[in-house]
Tab-separated table of C-alpha atoms in Angstrom:
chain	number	residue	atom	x	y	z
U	8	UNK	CA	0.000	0.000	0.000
U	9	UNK	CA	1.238	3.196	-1.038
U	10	UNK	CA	1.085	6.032	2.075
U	11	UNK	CA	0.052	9.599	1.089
U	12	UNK	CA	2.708	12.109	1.759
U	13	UNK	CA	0.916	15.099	3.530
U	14	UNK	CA	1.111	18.716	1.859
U	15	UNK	CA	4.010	20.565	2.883
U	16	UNK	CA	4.236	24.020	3.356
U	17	UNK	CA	7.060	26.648	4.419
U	18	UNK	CA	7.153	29.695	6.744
U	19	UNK	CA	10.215	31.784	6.165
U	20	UNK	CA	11.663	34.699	8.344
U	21	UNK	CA	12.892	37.796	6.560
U	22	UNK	CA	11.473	40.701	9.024
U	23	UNK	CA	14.936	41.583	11.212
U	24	UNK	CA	16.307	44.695	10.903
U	25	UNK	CA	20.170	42.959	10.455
U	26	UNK	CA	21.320	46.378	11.855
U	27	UNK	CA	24.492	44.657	12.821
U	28	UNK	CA	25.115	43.987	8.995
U	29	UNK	CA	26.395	47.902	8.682
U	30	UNK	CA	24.940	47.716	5.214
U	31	UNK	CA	22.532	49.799	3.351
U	32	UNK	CA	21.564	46.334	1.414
U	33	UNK	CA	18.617	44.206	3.479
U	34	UNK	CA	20.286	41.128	5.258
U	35	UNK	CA	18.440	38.628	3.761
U	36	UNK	CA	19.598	39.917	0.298
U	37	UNK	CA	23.365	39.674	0.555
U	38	UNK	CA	24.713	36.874	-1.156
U	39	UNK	CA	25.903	33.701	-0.586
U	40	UNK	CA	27.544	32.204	-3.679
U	41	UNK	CA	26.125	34.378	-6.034
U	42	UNK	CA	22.843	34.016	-4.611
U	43	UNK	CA	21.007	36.218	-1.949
U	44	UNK	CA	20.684	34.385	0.783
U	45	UNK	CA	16.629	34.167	0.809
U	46	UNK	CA	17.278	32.873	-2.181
U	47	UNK	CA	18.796	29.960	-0.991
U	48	UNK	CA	15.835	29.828	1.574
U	49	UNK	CA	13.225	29.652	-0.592
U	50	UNK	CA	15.073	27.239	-3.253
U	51	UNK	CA	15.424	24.611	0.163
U	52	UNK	CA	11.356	25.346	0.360
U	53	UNK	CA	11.079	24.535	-3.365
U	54	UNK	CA	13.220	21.392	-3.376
U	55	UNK	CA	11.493	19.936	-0.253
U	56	UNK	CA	8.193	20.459	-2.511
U	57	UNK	CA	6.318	22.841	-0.557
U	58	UNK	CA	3.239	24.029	-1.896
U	59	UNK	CA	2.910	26.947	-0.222
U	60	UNK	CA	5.731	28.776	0.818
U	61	UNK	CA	5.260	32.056	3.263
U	62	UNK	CA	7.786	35.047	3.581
U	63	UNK	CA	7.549	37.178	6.606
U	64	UNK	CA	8.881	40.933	5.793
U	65	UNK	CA	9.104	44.105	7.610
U	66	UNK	CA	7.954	47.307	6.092
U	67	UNK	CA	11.148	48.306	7.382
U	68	UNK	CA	12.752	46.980	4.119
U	69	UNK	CA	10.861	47.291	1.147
U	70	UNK	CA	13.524	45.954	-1.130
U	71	UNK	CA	13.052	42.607	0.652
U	72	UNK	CA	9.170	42.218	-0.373
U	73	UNK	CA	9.977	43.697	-3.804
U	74	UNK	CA	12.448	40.732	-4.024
U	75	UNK	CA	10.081	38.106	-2.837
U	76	UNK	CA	6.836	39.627	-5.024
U	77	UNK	CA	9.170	39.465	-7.714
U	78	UNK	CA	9.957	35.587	-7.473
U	79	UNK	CA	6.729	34.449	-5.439
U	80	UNK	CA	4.409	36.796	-6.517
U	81	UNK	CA	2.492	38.963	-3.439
U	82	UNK	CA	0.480	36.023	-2.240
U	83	UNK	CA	3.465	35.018	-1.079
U	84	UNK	CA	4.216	38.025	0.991
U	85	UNK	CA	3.386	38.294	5.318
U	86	UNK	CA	4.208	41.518	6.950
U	87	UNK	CA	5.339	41.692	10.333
U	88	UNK	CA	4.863	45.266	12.040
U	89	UNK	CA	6.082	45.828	14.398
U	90	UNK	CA	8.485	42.927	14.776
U	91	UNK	CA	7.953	41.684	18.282
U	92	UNK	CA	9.221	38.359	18.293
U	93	UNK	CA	9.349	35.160	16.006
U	94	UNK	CA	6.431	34.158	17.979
U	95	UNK	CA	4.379	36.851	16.266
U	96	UNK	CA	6.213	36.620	13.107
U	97	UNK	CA	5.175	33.167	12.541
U	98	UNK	CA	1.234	34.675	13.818
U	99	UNK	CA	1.708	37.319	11.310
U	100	UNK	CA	1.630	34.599	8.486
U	101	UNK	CA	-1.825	32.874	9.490
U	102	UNK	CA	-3.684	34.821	7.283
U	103	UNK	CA	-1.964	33.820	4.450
U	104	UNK	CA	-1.778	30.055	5.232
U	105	UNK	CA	-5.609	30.155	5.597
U	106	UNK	CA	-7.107	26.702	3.910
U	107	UNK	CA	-3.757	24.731	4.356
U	108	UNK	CA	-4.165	21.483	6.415
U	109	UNK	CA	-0.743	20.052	6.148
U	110	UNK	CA	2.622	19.957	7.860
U	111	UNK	CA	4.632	23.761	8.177
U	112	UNK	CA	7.992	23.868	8.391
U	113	UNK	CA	9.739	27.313	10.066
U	114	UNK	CA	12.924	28.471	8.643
U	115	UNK	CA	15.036	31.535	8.138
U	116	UNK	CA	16.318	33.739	5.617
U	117	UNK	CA	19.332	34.587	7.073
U	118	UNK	CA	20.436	30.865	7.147
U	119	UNK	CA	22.108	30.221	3.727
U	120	UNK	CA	23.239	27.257	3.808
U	121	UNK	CA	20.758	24.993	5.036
U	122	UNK	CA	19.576	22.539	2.544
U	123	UNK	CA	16.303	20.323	1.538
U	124	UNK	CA	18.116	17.445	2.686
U	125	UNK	CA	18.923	19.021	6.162
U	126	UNK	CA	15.245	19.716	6.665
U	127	UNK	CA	13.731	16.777	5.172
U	128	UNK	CA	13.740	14.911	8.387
U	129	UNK	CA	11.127	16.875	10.522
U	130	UNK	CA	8.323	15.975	8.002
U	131	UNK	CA	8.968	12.099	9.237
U	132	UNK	CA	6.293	12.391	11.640
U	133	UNK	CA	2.977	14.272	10.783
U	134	UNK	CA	2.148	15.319	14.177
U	135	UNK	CA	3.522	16.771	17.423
U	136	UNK	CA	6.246	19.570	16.939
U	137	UNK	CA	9.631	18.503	15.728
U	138	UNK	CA	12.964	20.837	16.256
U	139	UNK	CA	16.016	20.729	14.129
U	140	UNK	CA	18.914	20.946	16.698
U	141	UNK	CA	22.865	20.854	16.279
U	142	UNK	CA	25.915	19.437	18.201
U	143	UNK	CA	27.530	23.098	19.182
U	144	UNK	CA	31.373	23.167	19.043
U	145	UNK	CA	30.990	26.074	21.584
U	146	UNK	CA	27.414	26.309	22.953
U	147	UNK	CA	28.082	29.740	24.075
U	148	UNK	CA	24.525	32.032	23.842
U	149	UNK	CA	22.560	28.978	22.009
U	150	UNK	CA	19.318	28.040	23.425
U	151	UNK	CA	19.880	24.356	24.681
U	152	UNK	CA	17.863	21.265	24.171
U	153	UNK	CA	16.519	19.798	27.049
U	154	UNK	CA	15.374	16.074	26.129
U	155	UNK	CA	13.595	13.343	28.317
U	156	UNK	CA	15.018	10.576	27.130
U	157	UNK	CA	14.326	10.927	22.875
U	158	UNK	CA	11.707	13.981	23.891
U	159	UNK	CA	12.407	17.650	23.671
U	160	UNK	CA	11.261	18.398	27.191
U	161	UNK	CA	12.105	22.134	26.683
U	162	UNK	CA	14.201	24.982	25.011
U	163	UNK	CA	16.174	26.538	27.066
U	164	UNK	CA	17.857	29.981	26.246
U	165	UNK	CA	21.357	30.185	27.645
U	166	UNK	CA	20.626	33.042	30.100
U	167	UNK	CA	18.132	31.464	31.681
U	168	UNK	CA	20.256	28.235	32.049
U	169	UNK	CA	21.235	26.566	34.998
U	170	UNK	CA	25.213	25.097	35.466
U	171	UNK	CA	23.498	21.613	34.661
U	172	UNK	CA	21.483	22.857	31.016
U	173	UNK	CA	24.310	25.136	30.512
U	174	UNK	CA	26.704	22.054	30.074
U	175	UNK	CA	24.297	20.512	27.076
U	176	UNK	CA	25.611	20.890	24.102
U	177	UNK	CA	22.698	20.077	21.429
U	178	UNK	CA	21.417	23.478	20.712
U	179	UNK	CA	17.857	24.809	19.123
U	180	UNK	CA	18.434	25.917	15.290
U	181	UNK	CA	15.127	28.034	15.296
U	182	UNK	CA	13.908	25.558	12.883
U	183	UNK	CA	10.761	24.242	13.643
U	184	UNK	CA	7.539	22.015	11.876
U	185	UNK	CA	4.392	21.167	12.831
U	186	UNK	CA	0.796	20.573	11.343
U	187	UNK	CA	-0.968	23.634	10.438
U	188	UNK	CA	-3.822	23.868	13.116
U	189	UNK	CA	-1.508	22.803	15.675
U	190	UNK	CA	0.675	25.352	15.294
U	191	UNK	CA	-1.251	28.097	14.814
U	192	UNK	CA	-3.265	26.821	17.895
U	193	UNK	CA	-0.104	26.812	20.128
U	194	UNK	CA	1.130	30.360	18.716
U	195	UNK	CA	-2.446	32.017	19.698
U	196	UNK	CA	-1.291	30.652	23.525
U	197	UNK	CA	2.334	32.132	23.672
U	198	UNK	CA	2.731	35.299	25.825
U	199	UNK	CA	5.311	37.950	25.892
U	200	UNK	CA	5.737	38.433	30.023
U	201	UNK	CA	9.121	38.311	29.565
U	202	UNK	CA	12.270	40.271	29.732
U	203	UNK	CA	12.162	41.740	25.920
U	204	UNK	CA	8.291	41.661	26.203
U	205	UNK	CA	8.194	39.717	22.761
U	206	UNK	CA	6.330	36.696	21.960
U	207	UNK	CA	8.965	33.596	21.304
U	208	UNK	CA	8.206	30.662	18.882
U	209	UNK	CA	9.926	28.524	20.935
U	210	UNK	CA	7.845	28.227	23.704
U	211	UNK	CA	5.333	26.128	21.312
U	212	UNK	CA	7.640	23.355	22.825
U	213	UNK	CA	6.624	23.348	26.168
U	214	UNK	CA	2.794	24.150	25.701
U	215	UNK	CA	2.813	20.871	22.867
U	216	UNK	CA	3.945	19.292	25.782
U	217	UNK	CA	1.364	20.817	28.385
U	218	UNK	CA	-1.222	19.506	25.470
U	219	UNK	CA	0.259	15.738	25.261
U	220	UNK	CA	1.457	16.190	22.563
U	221	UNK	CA	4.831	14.659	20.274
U	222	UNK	CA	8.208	16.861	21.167
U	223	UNK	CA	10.971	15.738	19.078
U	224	UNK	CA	14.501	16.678	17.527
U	225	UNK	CA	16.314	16.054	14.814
U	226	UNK	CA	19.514	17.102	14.300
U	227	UNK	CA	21.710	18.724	11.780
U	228	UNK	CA	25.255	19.827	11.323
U	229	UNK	CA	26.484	22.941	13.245
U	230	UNK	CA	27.279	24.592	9.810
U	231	UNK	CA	23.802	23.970	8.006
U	232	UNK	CA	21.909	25.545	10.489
U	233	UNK	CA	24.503	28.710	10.949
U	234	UNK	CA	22.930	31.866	11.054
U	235	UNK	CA	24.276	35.092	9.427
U	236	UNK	CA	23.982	38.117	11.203
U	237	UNK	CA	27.163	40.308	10.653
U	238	UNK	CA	29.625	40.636	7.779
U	239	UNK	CA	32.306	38.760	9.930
U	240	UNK	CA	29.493	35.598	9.654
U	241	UNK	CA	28.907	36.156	5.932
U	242	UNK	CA	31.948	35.696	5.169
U	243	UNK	CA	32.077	32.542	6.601
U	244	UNK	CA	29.155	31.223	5.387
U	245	UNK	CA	30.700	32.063	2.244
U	246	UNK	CA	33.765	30.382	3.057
U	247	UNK	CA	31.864	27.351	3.621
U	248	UNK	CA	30.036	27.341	0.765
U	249	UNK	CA	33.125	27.518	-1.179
U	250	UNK	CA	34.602	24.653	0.603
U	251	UNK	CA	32.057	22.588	-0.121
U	252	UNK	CA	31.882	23.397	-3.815
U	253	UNK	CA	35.245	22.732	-4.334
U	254	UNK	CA	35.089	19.690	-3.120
U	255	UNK	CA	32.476	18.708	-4.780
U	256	UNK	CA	34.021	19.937	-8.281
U	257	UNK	CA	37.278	17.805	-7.057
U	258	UNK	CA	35.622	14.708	-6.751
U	259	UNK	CA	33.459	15.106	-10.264
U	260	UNK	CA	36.965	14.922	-11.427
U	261	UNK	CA	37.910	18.726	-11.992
U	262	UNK	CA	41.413	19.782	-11.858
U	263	UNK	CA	42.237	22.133	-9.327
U	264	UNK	CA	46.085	22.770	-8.523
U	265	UNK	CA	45.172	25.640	-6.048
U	266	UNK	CA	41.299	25.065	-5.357
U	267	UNK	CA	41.253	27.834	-2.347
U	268	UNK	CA	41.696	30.336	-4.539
U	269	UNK	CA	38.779	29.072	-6.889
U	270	UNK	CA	35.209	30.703	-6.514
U	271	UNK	CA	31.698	29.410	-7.669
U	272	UNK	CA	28.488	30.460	-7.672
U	273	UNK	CA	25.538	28.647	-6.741
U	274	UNK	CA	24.588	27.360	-10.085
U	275	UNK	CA	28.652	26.811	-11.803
U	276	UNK	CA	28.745	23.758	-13.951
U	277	UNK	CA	31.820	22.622	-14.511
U	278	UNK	CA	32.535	19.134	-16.378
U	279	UNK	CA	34.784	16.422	-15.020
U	280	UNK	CA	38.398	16.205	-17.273
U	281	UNK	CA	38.394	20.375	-17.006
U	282	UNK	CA	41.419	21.947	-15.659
U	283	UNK	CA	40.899	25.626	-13.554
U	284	UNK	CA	44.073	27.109	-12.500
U	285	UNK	CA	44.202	29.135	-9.715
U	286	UNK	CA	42.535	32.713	-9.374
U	287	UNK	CA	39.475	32.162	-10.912
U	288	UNK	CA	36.226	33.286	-9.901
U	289	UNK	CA	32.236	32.056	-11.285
U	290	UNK	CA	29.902	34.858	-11.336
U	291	UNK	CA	26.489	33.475	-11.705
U	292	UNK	CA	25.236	30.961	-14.869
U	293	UNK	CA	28.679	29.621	-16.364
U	294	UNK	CA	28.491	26.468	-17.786
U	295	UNK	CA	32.131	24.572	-18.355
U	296	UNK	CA	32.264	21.471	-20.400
U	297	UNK	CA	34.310	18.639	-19.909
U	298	UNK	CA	37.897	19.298	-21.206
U	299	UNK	CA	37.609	23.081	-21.108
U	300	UNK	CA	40.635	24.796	-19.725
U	301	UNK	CA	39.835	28.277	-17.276
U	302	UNK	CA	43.414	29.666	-16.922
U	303	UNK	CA	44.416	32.098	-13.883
U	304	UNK	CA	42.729	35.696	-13.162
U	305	UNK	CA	39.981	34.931	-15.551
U	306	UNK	CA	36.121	35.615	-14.685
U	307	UNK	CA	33.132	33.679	-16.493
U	308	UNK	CA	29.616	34.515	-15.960
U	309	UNK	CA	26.287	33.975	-17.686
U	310	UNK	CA	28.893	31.930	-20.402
U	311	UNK	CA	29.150	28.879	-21.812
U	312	UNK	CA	32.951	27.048	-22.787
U	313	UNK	CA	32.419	23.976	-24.789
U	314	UNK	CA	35.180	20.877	-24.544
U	315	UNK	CA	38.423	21.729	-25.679
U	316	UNK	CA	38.063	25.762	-25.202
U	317	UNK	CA	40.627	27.826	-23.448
U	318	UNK	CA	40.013	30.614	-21.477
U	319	UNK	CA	42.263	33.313	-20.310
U	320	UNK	CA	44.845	33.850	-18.575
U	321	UNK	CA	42.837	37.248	-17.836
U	322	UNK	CA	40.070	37.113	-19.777
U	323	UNK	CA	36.864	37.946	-19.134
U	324	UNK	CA	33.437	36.030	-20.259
U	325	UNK	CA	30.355	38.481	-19.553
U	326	UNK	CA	26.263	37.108	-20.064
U	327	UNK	CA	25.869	35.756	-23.832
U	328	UNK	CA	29.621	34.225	-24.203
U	329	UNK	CA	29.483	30.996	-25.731
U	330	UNK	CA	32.686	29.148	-26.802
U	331	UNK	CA	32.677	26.476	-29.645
U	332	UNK	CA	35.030	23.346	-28.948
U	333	UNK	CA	38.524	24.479	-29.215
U	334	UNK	CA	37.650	28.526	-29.284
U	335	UNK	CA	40.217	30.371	-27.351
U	336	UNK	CA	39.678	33.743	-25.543
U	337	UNK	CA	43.376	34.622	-24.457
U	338	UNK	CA	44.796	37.504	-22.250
U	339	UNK	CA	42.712	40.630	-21.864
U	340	UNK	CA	39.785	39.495	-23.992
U	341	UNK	CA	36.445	40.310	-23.000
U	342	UNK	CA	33.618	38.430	-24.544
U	343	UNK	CA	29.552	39.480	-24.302
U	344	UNK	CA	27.132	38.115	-26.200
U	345	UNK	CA	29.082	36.580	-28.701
U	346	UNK	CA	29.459	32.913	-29.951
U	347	UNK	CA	32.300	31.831	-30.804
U	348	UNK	CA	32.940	28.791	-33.616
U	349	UNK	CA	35.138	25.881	-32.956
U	350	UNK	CA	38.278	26.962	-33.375
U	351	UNK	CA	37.525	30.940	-33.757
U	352	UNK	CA	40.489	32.456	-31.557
U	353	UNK	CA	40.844	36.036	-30.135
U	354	UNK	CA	44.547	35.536	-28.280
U	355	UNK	CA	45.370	39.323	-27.090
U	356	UNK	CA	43.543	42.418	-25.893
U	357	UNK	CA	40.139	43.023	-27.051
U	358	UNK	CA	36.746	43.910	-27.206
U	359	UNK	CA	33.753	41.178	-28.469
U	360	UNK	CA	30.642	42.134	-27.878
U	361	UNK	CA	27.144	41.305	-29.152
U	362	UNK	CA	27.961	39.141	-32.820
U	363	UNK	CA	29.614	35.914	-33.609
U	364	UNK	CA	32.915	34.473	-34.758
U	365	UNK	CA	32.770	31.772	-37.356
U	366	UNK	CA	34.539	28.845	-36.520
U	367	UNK	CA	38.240	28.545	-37.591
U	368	UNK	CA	38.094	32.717	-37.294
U	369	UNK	CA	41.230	34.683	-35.938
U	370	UNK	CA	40.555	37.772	-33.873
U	371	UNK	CA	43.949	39.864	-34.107
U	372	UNK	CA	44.916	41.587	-31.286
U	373	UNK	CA	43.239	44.873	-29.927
U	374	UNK	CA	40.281	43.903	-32.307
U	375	UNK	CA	37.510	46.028	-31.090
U	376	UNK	CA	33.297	44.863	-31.769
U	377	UNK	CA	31.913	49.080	-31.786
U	378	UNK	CA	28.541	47.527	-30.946
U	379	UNK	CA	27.023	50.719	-28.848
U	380	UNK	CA	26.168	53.987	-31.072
U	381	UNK	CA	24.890	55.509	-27.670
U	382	UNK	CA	21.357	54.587	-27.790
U	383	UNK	CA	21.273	51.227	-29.546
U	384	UNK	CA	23.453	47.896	-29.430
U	385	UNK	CA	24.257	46.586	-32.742
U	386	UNK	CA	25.543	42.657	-34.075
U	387	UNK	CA	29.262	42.092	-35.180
U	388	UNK	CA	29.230	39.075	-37.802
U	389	UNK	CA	32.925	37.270	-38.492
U	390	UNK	CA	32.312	34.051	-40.691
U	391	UNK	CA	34.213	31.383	-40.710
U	392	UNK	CA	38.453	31.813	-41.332
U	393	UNK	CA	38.045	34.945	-41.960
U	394	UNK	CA	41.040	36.871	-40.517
U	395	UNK	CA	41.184	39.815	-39.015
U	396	UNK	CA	43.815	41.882	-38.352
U	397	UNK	CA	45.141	43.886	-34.790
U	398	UNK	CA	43.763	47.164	-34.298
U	399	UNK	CA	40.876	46.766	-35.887
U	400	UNK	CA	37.610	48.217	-35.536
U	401	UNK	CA	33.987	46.540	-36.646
U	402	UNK	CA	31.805	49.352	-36.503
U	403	UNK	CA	28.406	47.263	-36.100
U	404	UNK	CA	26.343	46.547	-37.412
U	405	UNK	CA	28.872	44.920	-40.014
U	406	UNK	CA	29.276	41.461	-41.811
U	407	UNK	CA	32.662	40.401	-42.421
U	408	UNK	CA	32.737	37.096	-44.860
U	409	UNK	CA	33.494	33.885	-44.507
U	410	UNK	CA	37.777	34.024	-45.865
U	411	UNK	CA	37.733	37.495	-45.873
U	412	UNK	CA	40.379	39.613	-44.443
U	413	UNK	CA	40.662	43.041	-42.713
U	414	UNK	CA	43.763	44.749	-42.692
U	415	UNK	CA	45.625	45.982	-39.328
U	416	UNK	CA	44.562	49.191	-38.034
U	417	UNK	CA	41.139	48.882	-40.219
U	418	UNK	CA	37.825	51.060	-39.031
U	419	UNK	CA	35.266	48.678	-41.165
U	420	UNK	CA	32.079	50.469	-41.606
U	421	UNK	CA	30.310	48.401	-44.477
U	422	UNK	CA	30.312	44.770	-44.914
U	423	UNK	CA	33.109	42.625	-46.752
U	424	UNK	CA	32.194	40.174	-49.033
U	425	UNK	CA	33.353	36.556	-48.611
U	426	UNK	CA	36.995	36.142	-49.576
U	427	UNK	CA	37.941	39.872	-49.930
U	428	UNK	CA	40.061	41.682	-48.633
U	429	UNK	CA	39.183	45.363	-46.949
U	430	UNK	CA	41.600	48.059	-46.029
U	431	UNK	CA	40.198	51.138	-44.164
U	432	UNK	CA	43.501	53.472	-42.834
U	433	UNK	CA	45.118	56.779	-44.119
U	434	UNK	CA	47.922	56.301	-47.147
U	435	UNK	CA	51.284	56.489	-45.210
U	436	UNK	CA	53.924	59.348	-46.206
U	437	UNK	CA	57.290	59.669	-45.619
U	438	UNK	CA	59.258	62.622	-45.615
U	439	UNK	CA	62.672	62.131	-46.221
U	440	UNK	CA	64.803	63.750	-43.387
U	441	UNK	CA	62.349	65.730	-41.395
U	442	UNK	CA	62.343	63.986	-37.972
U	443	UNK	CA	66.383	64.714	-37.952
U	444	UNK	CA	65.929	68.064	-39.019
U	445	UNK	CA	63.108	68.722	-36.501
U	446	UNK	CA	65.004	66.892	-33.670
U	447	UNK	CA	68.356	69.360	-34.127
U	448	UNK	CA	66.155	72.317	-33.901
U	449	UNK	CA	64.668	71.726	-30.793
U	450	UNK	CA	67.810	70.650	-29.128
U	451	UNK	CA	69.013	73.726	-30.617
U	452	UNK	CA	66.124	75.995	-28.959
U	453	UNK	CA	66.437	73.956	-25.743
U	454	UNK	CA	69.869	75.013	-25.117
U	455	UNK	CA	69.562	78.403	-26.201
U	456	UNK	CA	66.784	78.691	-23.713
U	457	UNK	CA	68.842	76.810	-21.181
U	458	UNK	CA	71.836	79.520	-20.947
């Protein structure tokens, strides 16, 4: 007999102020990997399968709801005002989890790196309330788990401890699930007589308890559940999230001789057999095929690199970049928008941007794609081996044949035909003697004008 898994849905906090932060940005929208951090919040919702998933905002922040109607749409929106506890910030979602009848889970959106895999567990059981807790290296100001034998008898913040609790080291995460009218139920009971005067989720815990019903924990790892709330713990989420990338990347069999000094975003693909040198950083959507080769101080983003491609040293692939097998983009080329053939090469200082390079296609050095006439952006085309020579500019938009050739220093303005070849500079003169004659007389004036 097939069971009936019961709907899921997620509550996330986003209301804090994150005043310690220092930053003009929201909290919950710095990134982690690329990717803001609520981001990686509601993705966890999304890959658990939630059905309805619940952001709590503060009108303190307005970018924060503009990011979440943006993504979610507004339904997906609770505001919190004032913000007097997650207590009330879980209350101040009821409204919009009105009809659901399945199992909630609570999470944060200042806790990046917390995966669908790490929260998975609490939805084992479909009633009672169910904590995620963590093994704390240093327990310090955590609020510790009180069990009775495999119950959560309480949660017990740190200064309220005794000697005895303060010695546990299996700390609360703030994570939480429970069915829907339970929860909601045992929120409408929680008071704020205390010393803040706020109303605390985690006193659901003991009044489940008071009620009969399930308490239980599951636990996590100390970094999944790690919260960010300065830039000091940002950048050590980050650092994490790095770590674990890399890793990742070395076991799918990607070369790395200095992987610490490798960074990814949240969505890099990179294929086994590819060798990345060290210095290299991922901005978000790169795509690296198997057998590509990423060479030091280069950054990709939004680009694809096909087997066999080379990229860099110091080279730069913006949005749009896509390299055919074999393409190489050498030192000081910057590539947007432009494919790139199999084979095409652009080996020194320049510009590509908007067009494509037929394969087999040389780019000479400080080749420039004028693809902006101040208003409008315009497409280079470069069939296939056609050469082009250095210090050239393609003044879009502007067809250059398949075979054809430009000469060095060119400004190309109108298309060339396949197989020709175009010339665009000023006739060169020489006059015979003039830089010698020109070079005495202003030595000459010099030292008259020296006595």
């Amino acid at each position: 007999m097939t069971s009936t898994r019961a709907p899921r849905a997620a509550i996330i906090l986003a209301a804090g102020q994150g005043t310690r932060m220092k930053s003009p940005l929201p909290k919950v929208l710095h990134p982690v990997g690329g990717r803001a951090m609520l981001d990686h919040a509601i993705d966890a919702a999304e890959a658990l399968g939630c059905e309805r998933i619940i952001v709590v905002v503060g009108n303190h922040s307005p970018e924060v709801r503009a990011h979440v109607s943006k993504r979610l749409g507004e339904a997906a929106i609770a505001v919190q005002d004032p913000p007097i506890g997650t207590g009330h910030a879980v209350r101040a979602a009821e409204a919009a989890m009105a009809g659901f009848t399945g199992q909630v889970v609570i999470t944060y959106g200042d806790v990046p790196l917390l995966k669908a895999a790490d929260i998975e567990p609490v939805f084992a059981s479909t009633d009672g309330v169910t904590v995620i807790g963590f093994e704390a290296r240093d327990p310090g100001a955590y609020g510790r788990l009180v069990m009775d034998g495999d119950t959560l008898a309480a949660i017990t913040e740190a200064k309220e401890a005794s000697a005895e609790v303060l010695a546990i080291t299996a700390c609360n995460s703030g994570v939480m699930a429970a069915p829907s009218a339970l929860l909601f139920e045992l929120l409408a009971e929680v008071r704020n007589d205390n010393a803040k005067g706020e109303y605390y989720l985690t006193d659901v815990v003991e009044l489940a308890r008071r009620r009969g019903e399930p308490t239980r924990v599951v636990f996590a790892g100390e970094d999944a559940v790690m919260g960010v709330n300065a830039q000091a713990e940002l950048a050590v989420a980050e650092a994490l999230f790095q770590s674990a990338r890399r890793e990742a990347f070395l076991a799918a069999g990607v070369t790395m001789p200095d992987p610490g000094t490798v960074h990814f975003s949240f969505d890099t693909e990179v294929g086994g057999g590819t060798t990345i040198e060290p210095y290299v950083v991922f901005g978000p959507g790169a795509k690296i095929a198997g057998g590509a080769r990423i060479r030091s101080f280069s950054h990709v983003e939004g680009a694809r690199v096909a087997a066999g491609a080379e990229v860099g040293p110091y080279a730069r692939l913006r949005p749009g970049a896509d390299l055919g097998e074999g393409a190489k983009v050498g030192n000081f080329v910057e590539v947007k928008n432009v494919r790139m053939g199999p084979g095409a090469k652009a080996n020194h200082l320049a510009y590509l941007g908007d067009g494509e390079v037929g394969a087999g296609a040389n780019i000479g050095a400080g080749t420039i794609f004028c693809n902006y006439d101040g208003f409008f952006k315009h497409r280079t085309t470069v069939g296939e081996g056609a050469f082009v020579g250095s210090n050239s500019s393609l003044v879009a938009p502007v067809t250059i044949g398949a075979g054809a050739m430009v000469g060095s220093g060119s400004v190309i303005t109108r298309d060339v035909e396949s197989g020709d070849l175009a010339l665009a500079r000023g006739k060169q003169e020489t006059l015979p003697g003039w830089a010698k004659r020109f070079m005495e007389t202003m030595r000459a004036k010099k030292a008259a004008k020296a006595k």
